[in-house]
Short mmCIF file of C-alpha atoms in Angstrom, two decimals:
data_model
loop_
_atom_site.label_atom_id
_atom_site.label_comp_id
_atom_site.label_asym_id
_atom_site.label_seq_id
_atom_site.Cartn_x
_atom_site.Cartn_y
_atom_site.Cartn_z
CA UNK V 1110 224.27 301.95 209.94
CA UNK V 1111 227.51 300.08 211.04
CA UNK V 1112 227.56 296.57 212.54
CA UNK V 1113 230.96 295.61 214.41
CA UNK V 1114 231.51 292.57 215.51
CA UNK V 1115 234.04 290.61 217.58
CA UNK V 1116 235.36 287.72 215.10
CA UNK V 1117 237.82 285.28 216.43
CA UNK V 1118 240.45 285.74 219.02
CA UNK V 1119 242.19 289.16 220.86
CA UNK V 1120 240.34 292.32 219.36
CA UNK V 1121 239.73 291.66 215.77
CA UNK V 1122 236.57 293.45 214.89
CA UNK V 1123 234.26 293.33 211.55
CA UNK V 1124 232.71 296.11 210.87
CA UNK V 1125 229.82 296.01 207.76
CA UNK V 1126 227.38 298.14 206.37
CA UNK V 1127 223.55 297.66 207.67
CA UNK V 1128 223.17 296.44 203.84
CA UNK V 1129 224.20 293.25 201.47
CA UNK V 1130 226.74 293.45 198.72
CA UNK V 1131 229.37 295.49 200.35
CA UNK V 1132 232.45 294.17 201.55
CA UNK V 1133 233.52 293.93 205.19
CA UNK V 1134 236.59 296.52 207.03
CA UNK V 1135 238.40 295.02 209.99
CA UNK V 1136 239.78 296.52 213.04
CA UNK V 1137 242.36 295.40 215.53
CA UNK V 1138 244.52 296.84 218.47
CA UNK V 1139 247.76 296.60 218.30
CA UNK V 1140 250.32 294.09 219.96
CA UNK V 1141 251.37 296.31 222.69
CA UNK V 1142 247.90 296.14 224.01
CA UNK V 1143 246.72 292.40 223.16
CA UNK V 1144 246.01 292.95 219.75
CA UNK V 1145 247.05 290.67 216.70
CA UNK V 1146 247.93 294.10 215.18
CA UNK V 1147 246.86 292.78 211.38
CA UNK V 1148 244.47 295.60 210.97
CA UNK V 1149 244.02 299.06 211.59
CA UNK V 1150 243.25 300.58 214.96
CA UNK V 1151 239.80 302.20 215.30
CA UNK V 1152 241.28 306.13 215.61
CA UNK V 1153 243.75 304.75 212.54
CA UNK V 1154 240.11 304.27 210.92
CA UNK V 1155 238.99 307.50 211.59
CA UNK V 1156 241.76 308.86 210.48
CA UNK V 1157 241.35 306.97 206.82
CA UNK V 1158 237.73 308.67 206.51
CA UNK V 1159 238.82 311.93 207.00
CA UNK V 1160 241.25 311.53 204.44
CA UNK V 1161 239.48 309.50 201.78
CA UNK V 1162 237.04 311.96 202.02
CA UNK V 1163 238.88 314.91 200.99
CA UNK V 1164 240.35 313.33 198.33
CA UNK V 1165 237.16 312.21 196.82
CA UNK V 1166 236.08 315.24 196.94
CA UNK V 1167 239.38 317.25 195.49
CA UNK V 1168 239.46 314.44 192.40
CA UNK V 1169 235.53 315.05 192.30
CA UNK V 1170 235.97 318.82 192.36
CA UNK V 1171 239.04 318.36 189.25
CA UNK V 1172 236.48 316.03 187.06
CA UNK V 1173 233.40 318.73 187.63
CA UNK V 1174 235.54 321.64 186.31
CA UNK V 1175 237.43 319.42 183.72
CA UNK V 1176 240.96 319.32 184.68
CA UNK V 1177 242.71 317.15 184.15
CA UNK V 1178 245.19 315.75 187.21
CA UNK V 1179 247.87 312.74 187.76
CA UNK V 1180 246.89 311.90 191.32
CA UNK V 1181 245.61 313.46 194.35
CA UNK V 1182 247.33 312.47 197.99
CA UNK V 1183 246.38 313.26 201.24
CA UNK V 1184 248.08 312.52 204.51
CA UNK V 1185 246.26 312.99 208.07
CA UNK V 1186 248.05 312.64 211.54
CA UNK V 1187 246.01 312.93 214.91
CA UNK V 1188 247.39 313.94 218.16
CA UNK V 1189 245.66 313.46 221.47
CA UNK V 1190 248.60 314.21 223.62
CA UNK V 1191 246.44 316.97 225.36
CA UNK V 1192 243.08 316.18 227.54
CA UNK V 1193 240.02 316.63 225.80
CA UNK V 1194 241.26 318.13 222.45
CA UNK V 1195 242.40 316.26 219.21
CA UNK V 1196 244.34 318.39 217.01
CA UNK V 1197 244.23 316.97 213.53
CA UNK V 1198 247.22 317.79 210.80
CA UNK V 1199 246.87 317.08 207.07
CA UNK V 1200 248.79 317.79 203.65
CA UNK V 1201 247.55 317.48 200.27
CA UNK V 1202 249.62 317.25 197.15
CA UNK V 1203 247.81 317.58 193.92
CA UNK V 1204 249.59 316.29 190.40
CA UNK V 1205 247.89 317.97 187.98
CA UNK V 1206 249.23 320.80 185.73
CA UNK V 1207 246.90 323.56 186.63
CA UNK V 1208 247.74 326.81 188.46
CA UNK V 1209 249.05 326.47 192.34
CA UNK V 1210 246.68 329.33 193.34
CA UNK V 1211 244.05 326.48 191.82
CA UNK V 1212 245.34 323.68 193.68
CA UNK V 1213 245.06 326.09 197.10
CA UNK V 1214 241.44 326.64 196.72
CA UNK V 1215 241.13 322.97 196.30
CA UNK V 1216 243.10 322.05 199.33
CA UNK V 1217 241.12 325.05 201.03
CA UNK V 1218 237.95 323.52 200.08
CA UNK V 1219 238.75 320.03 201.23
CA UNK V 1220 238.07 321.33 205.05
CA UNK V 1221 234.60 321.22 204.04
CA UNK V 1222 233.74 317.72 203.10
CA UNK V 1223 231.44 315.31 204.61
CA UNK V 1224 233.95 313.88 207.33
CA UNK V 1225 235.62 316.97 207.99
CA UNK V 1226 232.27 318.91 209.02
CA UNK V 1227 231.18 315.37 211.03
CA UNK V 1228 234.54 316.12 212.85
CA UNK V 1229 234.08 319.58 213.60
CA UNK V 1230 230.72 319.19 214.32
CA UNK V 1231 228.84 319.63 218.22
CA UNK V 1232 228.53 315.75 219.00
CA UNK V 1233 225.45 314.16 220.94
CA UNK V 1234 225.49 310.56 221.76
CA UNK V 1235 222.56 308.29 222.23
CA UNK V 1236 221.76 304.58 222.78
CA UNK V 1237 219.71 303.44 219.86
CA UNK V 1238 216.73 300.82 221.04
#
């Protein structure tokens, strides 16, 4: 579970895990809207899950089957510009010396991590008691 909480002034928000010894992530709006802008914006946040999760998993997928890479990079981008859809845009670059047709079926399986199928996912909301 997640715990956010409003600490000190505008919208800065603390956000920690339901469990001791982890360290805290804070979120903030930006100027334009009130916000100290010192942190990033909750979609910003979503954004950083869906793409720290593909890259754990490419960099996990390269250590399981031995190969041996430079870096892995992935860059998400979000637009909401149309009512109720969010079209999500993303491009991976893997540094590795392996085949490209390799590094494809990486990228390919990236759409499948954790985040990705929470994204895709049928959503139901409910108040927790």
């Amino acid at each position: 579970m997640i715990i956010a909480k409003s600490c000190g002034k505008d919208y800065l928000t603390e956000m920690k895990l339901d469990a001791e010894g982890f360290h805290a992530v804070y979120a903030d709006q930006g100027t334009d809207i009130g916000g100290a802008g010192i942190d990033m914006r909750p979609g910003q946040l979503v954004l950083s899950g869906y793409a720290a999760c593909m890259n754990i998993m490419i960099r996990r997928w390269l250590n399981e089957e031995g190969l041996p890479f430079k870096n892995v990079t992935v860059m998400v981008d979000m637009d909401n510009s149309t009512p109720g859809v969010s079209k999500f845009y993303k491009k991976i670059e893997i540094d590795a010396d392996i085949p490209q047709e390799k590094k494809d079926e990486l990228i390919k399986r990236a759409d499948s991590c954790p985040v990705c199928n929470i994204l895709k996912n049928e959503k139901e909301f409910y108040n927790m008691d």
